[in-house]
Short mmCIF file of C-alpha atoms and ligand atoms in Angstrom, two decimals:
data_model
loop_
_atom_site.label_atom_id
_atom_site.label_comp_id
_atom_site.label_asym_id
_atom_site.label_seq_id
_atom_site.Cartn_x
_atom_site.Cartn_y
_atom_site.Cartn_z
CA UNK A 1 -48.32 30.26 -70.93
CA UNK A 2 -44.61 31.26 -70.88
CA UNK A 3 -42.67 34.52 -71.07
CA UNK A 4 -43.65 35.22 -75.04
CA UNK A 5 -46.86 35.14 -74.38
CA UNK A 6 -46.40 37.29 -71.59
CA UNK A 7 -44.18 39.95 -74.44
CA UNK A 8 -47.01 39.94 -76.71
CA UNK A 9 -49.60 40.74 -73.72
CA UNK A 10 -46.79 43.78 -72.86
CA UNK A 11 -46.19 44.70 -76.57
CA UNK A 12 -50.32 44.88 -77.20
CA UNK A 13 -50.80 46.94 -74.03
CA UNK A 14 -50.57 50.37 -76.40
CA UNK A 15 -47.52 52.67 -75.50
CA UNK A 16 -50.34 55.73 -74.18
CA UNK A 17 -49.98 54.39 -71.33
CA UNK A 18 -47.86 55.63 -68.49
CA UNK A 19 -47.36 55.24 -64.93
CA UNK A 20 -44.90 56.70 -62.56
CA UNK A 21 -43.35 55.07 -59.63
CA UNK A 22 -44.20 51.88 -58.87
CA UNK A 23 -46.26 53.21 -55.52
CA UNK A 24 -46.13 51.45 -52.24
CA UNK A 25 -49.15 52.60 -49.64
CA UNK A 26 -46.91 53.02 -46.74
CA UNK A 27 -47.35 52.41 -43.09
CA UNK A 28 -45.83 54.83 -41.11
CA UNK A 29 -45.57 53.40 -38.14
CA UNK A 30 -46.76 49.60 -37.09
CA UNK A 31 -45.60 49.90 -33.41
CA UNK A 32 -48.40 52.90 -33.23
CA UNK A 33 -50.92 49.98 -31.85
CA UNK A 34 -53.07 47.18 -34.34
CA UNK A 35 -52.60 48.05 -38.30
CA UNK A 36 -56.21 46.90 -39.65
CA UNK A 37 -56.05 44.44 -42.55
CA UNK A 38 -59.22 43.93 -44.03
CA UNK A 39 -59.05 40.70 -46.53
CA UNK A 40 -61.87 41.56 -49.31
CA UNK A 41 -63.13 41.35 -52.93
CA UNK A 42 -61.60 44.10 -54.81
CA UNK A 43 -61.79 45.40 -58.17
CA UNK A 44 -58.55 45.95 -59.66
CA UNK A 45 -57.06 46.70 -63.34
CA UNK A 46 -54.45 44.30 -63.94
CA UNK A 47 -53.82 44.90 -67.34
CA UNK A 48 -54.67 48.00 -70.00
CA UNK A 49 -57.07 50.56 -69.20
CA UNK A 50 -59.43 49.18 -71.64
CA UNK A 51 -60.13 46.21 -70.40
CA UNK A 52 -62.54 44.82 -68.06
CA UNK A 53 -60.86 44.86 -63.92
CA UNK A 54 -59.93 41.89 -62.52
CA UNK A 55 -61.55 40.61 -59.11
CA UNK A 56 -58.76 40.22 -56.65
CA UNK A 57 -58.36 39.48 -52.95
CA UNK A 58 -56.50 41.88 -51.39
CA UNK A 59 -55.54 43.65 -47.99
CA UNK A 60 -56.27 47.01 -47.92
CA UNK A 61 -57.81 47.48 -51.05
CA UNK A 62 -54.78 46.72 -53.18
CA UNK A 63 -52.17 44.22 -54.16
CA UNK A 64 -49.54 44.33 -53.09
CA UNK A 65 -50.99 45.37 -49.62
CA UNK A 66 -49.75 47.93 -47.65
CA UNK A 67 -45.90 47.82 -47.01
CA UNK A 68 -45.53 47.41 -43.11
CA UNK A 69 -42.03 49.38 -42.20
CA UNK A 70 -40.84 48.94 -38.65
CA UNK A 71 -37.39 48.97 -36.64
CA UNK A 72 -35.45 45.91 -35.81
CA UNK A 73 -37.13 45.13 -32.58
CA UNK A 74 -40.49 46.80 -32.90
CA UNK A 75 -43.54 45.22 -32.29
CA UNK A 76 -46.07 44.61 -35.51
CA UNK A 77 -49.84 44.11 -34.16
CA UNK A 78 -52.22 43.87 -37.10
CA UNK A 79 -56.11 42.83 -36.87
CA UNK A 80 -56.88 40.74 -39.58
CA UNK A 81 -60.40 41.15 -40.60
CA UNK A 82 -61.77 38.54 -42.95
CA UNK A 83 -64.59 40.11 -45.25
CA UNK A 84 -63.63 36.93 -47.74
CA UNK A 85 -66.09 34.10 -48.35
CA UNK A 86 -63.55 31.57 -47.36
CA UNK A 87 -61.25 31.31 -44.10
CA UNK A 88 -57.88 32.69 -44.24
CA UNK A 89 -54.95 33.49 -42.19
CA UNK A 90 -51.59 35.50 -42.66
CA UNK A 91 -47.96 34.16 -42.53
CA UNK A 92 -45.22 36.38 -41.87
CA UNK A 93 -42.90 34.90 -44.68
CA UNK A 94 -39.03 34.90 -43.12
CA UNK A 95 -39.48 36.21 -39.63
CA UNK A 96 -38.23 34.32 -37.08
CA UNK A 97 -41.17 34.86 -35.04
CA UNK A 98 -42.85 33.56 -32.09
CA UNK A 99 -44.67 30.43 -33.43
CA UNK A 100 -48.69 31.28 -32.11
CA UNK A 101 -48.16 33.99 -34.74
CA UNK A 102 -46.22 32.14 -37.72
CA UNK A 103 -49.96 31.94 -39.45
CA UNK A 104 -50.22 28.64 -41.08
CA UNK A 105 -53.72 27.48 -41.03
CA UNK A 106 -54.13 23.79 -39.77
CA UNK A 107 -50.62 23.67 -37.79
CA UNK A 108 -49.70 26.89 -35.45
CA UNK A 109 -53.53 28.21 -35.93
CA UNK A 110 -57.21 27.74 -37.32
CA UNK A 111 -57.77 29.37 -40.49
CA UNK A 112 -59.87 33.02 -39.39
CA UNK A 113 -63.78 32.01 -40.86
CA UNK A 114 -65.18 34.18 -42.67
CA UNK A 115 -66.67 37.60 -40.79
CA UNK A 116 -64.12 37.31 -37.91
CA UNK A 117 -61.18 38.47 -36.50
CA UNK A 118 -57.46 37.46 -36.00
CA UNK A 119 -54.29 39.47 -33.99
CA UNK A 120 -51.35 39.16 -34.88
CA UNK A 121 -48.75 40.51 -32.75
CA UNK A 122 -44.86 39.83 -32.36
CA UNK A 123 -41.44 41.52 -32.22
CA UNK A 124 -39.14 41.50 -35.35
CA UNK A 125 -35.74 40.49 -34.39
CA UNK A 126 -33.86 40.82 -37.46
CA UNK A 127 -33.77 43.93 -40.62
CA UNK A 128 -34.41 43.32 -43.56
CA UNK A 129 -36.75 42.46 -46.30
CA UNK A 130 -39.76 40.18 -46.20
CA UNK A 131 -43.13 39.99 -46.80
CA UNK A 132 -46.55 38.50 -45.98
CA UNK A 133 -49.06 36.31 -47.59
CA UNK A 134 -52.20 34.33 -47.14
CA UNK A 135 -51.25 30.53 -45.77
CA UNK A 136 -54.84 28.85 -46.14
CA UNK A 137 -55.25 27.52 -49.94
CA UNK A 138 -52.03 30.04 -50.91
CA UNK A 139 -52.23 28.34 -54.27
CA UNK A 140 -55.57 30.35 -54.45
CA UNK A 141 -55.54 32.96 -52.06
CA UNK A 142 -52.56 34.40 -53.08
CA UNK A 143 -53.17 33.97 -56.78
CA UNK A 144 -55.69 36.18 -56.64
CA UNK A 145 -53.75 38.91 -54.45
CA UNK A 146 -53.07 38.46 -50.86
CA UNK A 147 -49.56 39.18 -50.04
CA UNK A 148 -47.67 42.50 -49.56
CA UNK A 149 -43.75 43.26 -48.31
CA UNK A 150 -43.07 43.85 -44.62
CA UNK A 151 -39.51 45.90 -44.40
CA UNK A 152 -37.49 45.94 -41.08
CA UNK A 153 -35.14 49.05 -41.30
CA UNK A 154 -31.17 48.29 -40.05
CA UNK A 155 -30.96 50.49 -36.59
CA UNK A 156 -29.28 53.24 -38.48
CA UNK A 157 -30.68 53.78 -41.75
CA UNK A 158 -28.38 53.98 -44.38
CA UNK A 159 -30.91 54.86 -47.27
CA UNK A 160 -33.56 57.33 -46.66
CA UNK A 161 -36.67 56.43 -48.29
CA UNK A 162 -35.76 57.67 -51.76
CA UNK A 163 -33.30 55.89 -51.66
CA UNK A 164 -34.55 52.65 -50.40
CA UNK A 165 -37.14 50.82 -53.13
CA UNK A 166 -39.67 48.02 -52.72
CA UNK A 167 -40.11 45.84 -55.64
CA UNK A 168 -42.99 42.99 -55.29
CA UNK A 169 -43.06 41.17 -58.30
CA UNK A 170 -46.23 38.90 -59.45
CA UNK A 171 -46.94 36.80 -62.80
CA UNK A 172 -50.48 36.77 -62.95
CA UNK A 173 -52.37 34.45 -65.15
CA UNK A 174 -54.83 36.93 -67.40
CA UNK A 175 -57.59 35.44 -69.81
CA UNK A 176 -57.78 36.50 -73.34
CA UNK A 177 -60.55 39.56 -71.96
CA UNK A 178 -57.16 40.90 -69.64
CA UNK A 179 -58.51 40.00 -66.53
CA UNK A 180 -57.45 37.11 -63.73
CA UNK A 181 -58.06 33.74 -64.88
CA UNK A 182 -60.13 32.06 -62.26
CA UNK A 183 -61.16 29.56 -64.03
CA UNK A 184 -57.95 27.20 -64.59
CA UNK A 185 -57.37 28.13 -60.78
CA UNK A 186 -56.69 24.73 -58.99
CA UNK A 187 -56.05 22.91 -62.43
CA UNK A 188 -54.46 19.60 -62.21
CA UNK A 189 -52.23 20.34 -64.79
CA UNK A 190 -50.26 23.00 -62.77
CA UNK A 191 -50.52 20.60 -59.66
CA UNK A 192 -48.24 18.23 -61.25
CA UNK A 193 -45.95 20.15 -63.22
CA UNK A 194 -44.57 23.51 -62.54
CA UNK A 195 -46.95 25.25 -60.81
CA UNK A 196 -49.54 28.33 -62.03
CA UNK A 197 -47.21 30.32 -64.10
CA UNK A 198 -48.81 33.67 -64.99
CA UNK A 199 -48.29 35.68 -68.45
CA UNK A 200 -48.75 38.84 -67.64
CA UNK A 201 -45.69 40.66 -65.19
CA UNK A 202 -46.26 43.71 -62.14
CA UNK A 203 -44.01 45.02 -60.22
CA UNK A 204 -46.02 46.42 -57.17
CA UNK A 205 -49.33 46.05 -59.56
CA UNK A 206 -48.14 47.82 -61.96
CA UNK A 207 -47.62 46.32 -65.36
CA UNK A 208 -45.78 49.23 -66.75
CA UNK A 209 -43.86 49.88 -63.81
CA UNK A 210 -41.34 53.17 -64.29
CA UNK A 211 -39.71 55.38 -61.74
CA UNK A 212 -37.03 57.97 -61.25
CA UNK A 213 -33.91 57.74 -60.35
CA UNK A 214 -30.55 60.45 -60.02
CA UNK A 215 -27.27 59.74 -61.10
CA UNK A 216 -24.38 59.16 -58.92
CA UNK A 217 -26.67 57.99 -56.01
CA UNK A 218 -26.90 54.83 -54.12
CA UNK A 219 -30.16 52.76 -54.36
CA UNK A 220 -31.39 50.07 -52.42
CA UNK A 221 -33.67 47.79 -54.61
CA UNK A 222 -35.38 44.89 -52.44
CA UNK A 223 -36.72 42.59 -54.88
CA UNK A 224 -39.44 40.45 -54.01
CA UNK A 225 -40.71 37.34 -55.86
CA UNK A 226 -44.23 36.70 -55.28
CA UNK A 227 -45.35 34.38 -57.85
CA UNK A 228 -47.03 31.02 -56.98
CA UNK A 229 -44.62 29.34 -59.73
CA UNK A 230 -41.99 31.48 -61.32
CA UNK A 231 -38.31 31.10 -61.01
CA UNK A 232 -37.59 35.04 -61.71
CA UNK A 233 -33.88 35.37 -63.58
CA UNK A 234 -31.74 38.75 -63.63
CA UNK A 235 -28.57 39.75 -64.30
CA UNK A 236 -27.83 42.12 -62.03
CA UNK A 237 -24.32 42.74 -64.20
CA UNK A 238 -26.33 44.15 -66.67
CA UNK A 239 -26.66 47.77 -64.54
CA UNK A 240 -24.21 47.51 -62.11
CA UNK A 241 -25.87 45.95 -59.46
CA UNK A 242 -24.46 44.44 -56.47
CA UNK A 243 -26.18 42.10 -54.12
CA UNK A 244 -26.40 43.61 -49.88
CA UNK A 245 -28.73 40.97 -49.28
CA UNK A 246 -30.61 36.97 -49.50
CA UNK A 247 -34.32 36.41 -47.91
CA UNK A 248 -33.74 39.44 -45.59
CA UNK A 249 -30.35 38.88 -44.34
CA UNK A 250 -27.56 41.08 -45.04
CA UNK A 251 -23.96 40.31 -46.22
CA UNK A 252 -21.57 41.79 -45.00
CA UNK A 253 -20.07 43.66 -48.01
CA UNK A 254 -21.74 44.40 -51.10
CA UNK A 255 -21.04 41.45 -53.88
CA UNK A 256 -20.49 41.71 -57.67
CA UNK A 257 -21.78 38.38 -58.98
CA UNK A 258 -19.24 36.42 -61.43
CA UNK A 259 -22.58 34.25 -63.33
CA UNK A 260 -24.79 35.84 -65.53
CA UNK A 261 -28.00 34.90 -64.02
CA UNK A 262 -29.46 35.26 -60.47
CA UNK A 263 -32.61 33.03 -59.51
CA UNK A 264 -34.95 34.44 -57.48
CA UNK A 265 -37.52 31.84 -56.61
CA UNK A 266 -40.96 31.93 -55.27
CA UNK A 267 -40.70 33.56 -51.81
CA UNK A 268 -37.28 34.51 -52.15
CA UNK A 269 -35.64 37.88 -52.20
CA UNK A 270 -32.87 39.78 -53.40
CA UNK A 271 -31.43 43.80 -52.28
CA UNK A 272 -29.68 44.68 -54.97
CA UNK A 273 -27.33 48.57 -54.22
CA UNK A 274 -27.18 50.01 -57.37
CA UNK A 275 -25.88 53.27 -58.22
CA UNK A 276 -26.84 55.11 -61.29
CA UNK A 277 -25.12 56.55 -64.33
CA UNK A 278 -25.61 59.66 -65.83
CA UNK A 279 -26.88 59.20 -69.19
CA UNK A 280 -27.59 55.69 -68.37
CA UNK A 281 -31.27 54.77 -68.33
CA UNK A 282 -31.74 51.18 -67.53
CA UNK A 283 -34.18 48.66 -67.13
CA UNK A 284 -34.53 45.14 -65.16
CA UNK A 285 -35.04 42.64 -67.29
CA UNK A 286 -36.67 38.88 -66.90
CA UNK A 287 -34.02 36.28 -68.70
CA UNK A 288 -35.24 33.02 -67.61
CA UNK A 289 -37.19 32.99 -71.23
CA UNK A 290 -35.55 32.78 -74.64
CA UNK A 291 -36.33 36.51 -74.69
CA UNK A 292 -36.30 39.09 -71.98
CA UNK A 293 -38.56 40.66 -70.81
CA UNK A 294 -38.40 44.29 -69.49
CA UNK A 295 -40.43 44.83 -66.08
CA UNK A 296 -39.00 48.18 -64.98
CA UNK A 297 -37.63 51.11 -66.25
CA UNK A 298 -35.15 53.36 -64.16
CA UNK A 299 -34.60 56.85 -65.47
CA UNK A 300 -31.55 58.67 -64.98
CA UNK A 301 -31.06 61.67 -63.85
CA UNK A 302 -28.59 64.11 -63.35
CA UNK A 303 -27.85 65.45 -60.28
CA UNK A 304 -25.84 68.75 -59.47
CA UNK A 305 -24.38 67.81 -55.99
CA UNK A 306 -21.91 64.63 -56.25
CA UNK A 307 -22.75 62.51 -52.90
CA UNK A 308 -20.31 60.05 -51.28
CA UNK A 309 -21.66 56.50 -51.22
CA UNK A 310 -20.57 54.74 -47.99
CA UNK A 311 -22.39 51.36 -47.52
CA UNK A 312 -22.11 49.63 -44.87
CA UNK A 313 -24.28 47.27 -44.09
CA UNK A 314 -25.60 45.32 -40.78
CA UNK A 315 -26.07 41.78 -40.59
CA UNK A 316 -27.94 40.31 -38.60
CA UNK A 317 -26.69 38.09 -35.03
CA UNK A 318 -28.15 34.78 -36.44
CA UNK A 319 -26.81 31.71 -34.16
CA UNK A 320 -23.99 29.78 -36.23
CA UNK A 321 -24.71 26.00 -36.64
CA UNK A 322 -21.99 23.59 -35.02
CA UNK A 323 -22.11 21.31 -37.93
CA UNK A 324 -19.94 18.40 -36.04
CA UNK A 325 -22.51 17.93 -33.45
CA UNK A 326 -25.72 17.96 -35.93
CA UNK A 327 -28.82 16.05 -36.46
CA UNK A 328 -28.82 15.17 -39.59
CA UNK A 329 -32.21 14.44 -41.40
CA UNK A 330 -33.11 13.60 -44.96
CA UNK A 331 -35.97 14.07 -47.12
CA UNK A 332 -36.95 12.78 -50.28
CA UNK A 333 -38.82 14.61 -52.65
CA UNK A 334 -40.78 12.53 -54.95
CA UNK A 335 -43.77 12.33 -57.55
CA UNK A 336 -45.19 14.90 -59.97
CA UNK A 337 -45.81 14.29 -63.60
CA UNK A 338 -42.65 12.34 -65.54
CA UNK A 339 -41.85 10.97 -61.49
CA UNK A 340 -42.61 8.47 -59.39
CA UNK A 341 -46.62 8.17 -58.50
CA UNK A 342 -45.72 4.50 -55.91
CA UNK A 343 -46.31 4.21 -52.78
CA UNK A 344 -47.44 7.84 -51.83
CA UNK A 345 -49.38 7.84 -48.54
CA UNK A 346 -51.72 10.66 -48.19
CA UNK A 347 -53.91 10.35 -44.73
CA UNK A 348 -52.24 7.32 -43.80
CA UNK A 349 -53.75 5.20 -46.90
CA UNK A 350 -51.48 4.44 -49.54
CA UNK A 351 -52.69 6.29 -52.74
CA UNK A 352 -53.60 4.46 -56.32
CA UNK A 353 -56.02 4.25 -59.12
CA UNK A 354 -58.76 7.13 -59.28
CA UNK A 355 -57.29 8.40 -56.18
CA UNK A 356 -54.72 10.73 -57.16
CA UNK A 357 -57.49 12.79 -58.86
CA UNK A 358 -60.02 12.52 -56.29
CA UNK A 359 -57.58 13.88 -53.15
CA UNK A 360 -55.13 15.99 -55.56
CA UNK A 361 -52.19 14.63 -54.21
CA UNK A 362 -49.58 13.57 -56.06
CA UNK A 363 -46.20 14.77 -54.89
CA UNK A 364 -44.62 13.21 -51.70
CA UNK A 365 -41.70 13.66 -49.26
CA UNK A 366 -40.43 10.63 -47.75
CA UNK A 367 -43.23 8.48 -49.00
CA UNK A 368 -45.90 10.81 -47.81
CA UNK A 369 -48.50 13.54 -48.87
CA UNK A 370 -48.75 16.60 -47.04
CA UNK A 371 -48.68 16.73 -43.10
CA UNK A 372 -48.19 13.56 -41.62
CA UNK A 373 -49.14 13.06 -38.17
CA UNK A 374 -45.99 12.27 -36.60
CA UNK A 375 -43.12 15.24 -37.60
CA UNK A 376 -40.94 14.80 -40.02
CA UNK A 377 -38.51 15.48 -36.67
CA UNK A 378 -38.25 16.69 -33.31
CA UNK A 379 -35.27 18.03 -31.35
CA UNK A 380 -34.73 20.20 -28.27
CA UNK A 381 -34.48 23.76 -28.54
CA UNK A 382 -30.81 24.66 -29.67
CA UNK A 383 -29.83 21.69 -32.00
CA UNK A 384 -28.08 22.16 -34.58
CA UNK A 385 -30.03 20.19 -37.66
CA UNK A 386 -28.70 19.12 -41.30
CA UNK A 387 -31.50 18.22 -43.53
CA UNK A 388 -30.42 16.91 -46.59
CA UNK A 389 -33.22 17.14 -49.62
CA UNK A 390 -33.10 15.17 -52.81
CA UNK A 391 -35.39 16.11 -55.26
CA UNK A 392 -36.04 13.14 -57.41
CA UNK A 393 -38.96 14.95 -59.73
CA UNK A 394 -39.00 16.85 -62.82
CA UNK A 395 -38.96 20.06 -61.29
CA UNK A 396 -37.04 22.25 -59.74
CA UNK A 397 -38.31 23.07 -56.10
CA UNK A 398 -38.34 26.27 -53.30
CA UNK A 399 -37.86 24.72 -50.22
CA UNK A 400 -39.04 27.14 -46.96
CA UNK A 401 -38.25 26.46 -43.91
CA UNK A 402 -40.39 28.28 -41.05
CA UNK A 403 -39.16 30.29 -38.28
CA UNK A 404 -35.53 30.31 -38.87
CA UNK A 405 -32.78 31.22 -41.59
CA UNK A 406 -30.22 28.45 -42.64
CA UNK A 407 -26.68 28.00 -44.46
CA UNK A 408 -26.41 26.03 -47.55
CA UNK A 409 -23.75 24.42 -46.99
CA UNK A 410 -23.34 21.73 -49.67
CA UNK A 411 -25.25 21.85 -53.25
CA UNK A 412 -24.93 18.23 -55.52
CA UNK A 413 -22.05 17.10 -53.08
CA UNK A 414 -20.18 20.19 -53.84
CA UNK A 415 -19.28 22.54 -50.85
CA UNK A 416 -20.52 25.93 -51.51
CA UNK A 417 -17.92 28.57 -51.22
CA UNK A 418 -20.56 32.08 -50.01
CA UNK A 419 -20.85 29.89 -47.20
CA UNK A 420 -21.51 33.07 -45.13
CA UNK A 421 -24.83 33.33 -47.11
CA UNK A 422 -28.12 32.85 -44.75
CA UNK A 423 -31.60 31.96 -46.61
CA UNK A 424 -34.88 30.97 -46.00
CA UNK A 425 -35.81 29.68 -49.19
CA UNK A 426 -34.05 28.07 -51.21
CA UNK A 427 -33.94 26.24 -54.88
CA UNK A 428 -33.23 22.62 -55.76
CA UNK A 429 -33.37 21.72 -59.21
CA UNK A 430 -33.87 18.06 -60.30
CA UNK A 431 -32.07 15.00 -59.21
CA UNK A 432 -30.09 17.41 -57.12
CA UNK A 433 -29.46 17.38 -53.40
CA UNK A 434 -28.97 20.27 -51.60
CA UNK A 435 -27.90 20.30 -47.59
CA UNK A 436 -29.00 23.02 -45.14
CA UNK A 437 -28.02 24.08 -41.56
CA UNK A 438 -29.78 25.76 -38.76
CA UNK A 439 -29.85 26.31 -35.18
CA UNK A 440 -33.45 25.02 -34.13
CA UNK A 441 -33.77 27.71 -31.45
CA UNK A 442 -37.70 28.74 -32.03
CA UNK A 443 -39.57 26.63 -30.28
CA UNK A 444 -42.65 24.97 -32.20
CA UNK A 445 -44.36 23.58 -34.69
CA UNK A 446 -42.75 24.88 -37.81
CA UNK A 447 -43.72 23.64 -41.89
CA UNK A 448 -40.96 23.13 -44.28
CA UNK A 449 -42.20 23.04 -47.73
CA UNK A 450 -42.47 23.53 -51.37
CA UNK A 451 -43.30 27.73 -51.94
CA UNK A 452 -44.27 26.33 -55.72
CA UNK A 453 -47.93 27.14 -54.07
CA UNK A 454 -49.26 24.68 -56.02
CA UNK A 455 -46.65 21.66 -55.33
CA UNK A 456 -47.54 22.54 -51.37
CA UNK A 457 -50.82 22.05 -51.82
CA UNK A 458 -50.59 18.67 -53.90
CA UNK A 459 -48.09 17.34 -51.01
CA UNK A 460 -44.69 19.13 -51.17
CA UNK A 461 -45.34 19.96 -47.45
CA UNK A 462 -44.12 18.58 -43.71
CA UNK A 463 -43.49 19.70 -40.37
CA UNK A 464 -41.17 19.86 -37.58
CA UNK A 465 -40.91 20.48 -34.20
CA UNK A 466 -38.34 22.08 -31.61
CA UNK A 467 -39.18 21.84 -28.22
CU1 C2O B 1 -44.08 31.99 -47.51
CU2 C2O B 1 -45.21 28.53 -45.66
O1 C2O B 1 -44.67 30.25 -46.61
CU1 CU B 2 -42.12 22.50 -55.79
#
C-alpha cells in the first residue's frame, strides 16, 4: 500500500475520463439559522466509472461534506442528524471554540446514538481555513467519509470566490474491485505502525481532479490534509507558490520556502497564493514517494485584462505566550511496533501478555493508554504552558492540541527561526522532541493527541484542563 500502488491505480483509471473543477457544495450562509447535517450511508464512486461505488459515510450526501463559509465572528449552528448505525459526533478541527461544542465523544460530550439529534452552535473568532470531522471511532468514521472544510473569510475579502480554492485531500484505501476497503478497517497492523494509508488519491472526491485557472491572477489554494495516516509532501517551488497561511492562521507576508519539500500532516493545512503563468499549465504533485504523484491539474489561461495583485493578508489577534513565566509540561510518547511495549497502563491496569490484542492498545504517553482519569494537567485560565513531546517510537507523529493555536518554539533542541508561525497540529518525527507554547485561555476539557487516527485510537491520546 504505498504511493506506486496508488500510480498504477491512477495510470489504469483509462484517460476517457474527465472531470472539471474539483466542486465544493457550498453553503451560502451558516449564520442564516441551523445548517442540517444528516450523517448517512451513501453510495459513492471513488474510483473509475466502471467499477462498483463505494459505501461511504458522509454529511450531506457527499465527501467531502458541504463547505461551511462564514465571517470571522459569525455564528455556525448546525443540527447533526445521525441516520448512521453507530453513534457519532462532530469536531470542529482548529477553532478555538467554546468547549460544550469542541465535539469529542467521551470528554466535552456523549457520542449522538443513532436516530437522534445534536446542535452545534458557536462563534468563530479567527479566519481562516479548517475543517470538520467525525470524533467517535475517527479511525473508522472518517475513513469511510465524514469530514468536510469549514472556511472563515478575513473581514475584507481579498479573493473573491474564483479566486479563493478549497482543496480537501483524502488517500482512501480501495480493494482490488475499486471500491473502499472495509474489511482491513481496524487492522492491527495499521494500529501499530503508520496508520491506514490509502492508495488511491481525491482531491474534494475527485480522483482526477482538474480545474481552470487565468494567467496573471492571484489564487488562494487552501490545502487540506484529510487522511487518517498520510504525511502529504509538496513543493510548492515547483509553481511558484508561496505560503499566506499554517492550520488557519495567517502570516503576515506571503513566504517563498528555501526547502524543497513541505509536510502537510494529517489535520494540517496549508494556503498556498499562487499566481499563474501564461503558457504555464501546472500540476500539484505528491513527493513523499520515490515517484510523484500528480493529484491536480491547473490549466492556464490567458487573460486579456492584466490585474494588479495586492495581498495583504490579516492575521489573526492570537494571545502571545510569556515564555519566562510558563508551565512547562512533558510528555513521552512511547510504544508501537519496533518500540517499547513495558509498562503501558491502559484503564489503570498495567498491560502484558494477550492483552495488547484483546484492548488494542499499544501506544502510550507518559506510561499510559488513552485518557487517563486524572489530566495530563490543569492550570488556570491564562497560563502560559510549554509542553515538551518526545517521541520515542518508530513513527513520526501529528500532535493536535484542542481549542487553541500554539508556537513551536524549539524543534530537536534547535530554536526555530519562523517563530511567528502559529499551528494546531503539528509533526514530530522519531526520537525527536519538539516544544510548543500557548496561552491556555479556553476554558475546559481539551484532548491533545495523535491525528494518525489510528495511533489515537490505540493510545496516542490525553487531556487537559484550563479552568
Ligand atoms: Cu481533528 Cu481531536 O481532532
Ligand atoms: Cu501518531
Amino acid at each position: 500500500m504505498n504511493i506506486n500502488r496508488r500510480k498504477l491505480l491512477q495510470k489504469t483509471a483509462g484517460a476517457a475520463f474527465a472531470i472539471s473543477a474539483p466542486a465544493i457544495f457550498q453553503i451560502a450562509n451558516a449564520s442564516d439559522g441551523f445548517i442540517e447535517f444528516i450523517a448517512e450511508e451513501t453510495k459513492v464512486k471513488l474510483y473509475r466509472p466502471d467499477a462498483p461505488a463505494s459505501n461511504l459515510w458522509t454529511y450531506g450526501g457527499r465527501s467531502p461534506g458541504p463547505e461551511i463559509r462564514v465571517k470571522r465572528g459569525e455564528r455556525v449552528q448546525v443540527r447533526l442528524i445521525n441516520k448512521l448505525k453507530e453513534p457519532t459526533s462532530i469536531h470542529w478541527h482548529g477553532i478555538r471554540i467554546a468547549n460544550a461544542m469542541d465535539g469529542v465523544a467521551g470528554l466535552t460530550q456523549d457520542a449522538v446514538p443513532p436516530g437522534e439529534t445534536f446542535e452545534y452552535d458557536f462563534v468563530v473568532p479567527d479566519s481562516g481555513t479548517y475543517w470538520y470531522h467525525a470524533h467517535n471511532k475517527s479511525w473508522n468514521q472518517v475513513a469511510r467519509g465524514l469530514y468536510g472544510p469549514l472556511i472563515v473569510e478575513d473581514d475584507k475579502a481579498i479573493f473573491d470566490k474564483n479566486h479563493d480554492l478549497t482543496l480537501v485531500i483524502d488517500d482512501w484505501r480501495l480493494n482490488r474491485t475499486g471500491t473502499l476497503d472495509v474489511a482491513s478497517l481496524g487492522s492491527m497492523m495499521d494500529w501499530s505502525h503508520q496508520g491506514r494509508l490509502g492508495n488511491w488519491l481525491t482531491v474534494n472526491g475527485d480522483g482526477h481532479a482538474n480545474t481552470t485557472v487565468k494567467a496573471g491572477e492571484a489564487y488562494r489554494l487552501r490545502l487540506i490534509n484529510a487522511c487518517n495516516a498520510r504525511i502529504l509532501a509538496i513543493d510548492p517551488n515547483r509553481f511558484n507558490a508561496q505560503v499566506i497561511a499554517y492550520d488557519g492562521q495567517a502570516l503576515t507576508e506571503p513566504v517563498s520556502l528555501e526547502t524543497a519539500a513541505l509536510q502537510i500532516g494529517p489535520a494540517q493545512r496549508v494556503d498556498l497564493l499562487v499566481i499563474p503563468e501564461a503558457g504555464k499549465d501546472f500540476t500539484i504533485e505528491e513527493i513523499s514517494g520515490n515517484q510523484s504523484y500528480e493529484f491536480i491539474k491547473f490549466e492556464v489561461k490567458d487573460t486579456m485584462v492584466p490585474v494588479a495583485n495586492q495581498i495583504s493578508l490579516s492575521p489573526n489577534h492570537l494571545p502571545q505566550p510569556d515564555i519566562e513565566n510558563a508551565a512547562n509540561f512533558r510528555l513521552h510518547m512511547a510504544g508501537g511496533a519496533m518500540g517499547d511495549l513495558n509498562g503501558i497502563t491502559y484503564q489503570g491496569k498495567l498491560l502484558e501478555g494477550d492483552d495488547f490484542r484483546k484492548t488494542g492498545q499499544v501506544w502510550s504517553f507518559n506510561g499510559v493508554a488513552n485518557l487517563p482519569q486524572a489530566p495530563f494537567f490543569r492550570v488556570k485560565k491564562g497560563q502560559t504552558v510549554i509542553i515538551e513531546t518526545f517521541n520515542d517510537t518508530a513513527f513520526a507523529h501529528a500532535m493536535h492540541v484542542h481549542g487553541h493555536h500554539f508556537r513551536v518554539i524549539s524543534h530537536d533542541g534547535d530554536k526555530i527561526d519562523d517563530e511567528d508561525i502559529w499551528r494546531d497540529t503539528f509533526l514530530v518525527d522519531p526520537n525527536k522532541t519538539v516544544r510548543i507554547a500557548f496561552v491556555a485561555d479556553n476554558s475546559g476539557k481539551w484532548l491533545y493527541h495523535c491525528h494518525m487516527l489510528e495511533h489515537v485510537a490505540a493510545g496516542m491520546s490525553t487531556w487537559f484542563e484550563v479552568t
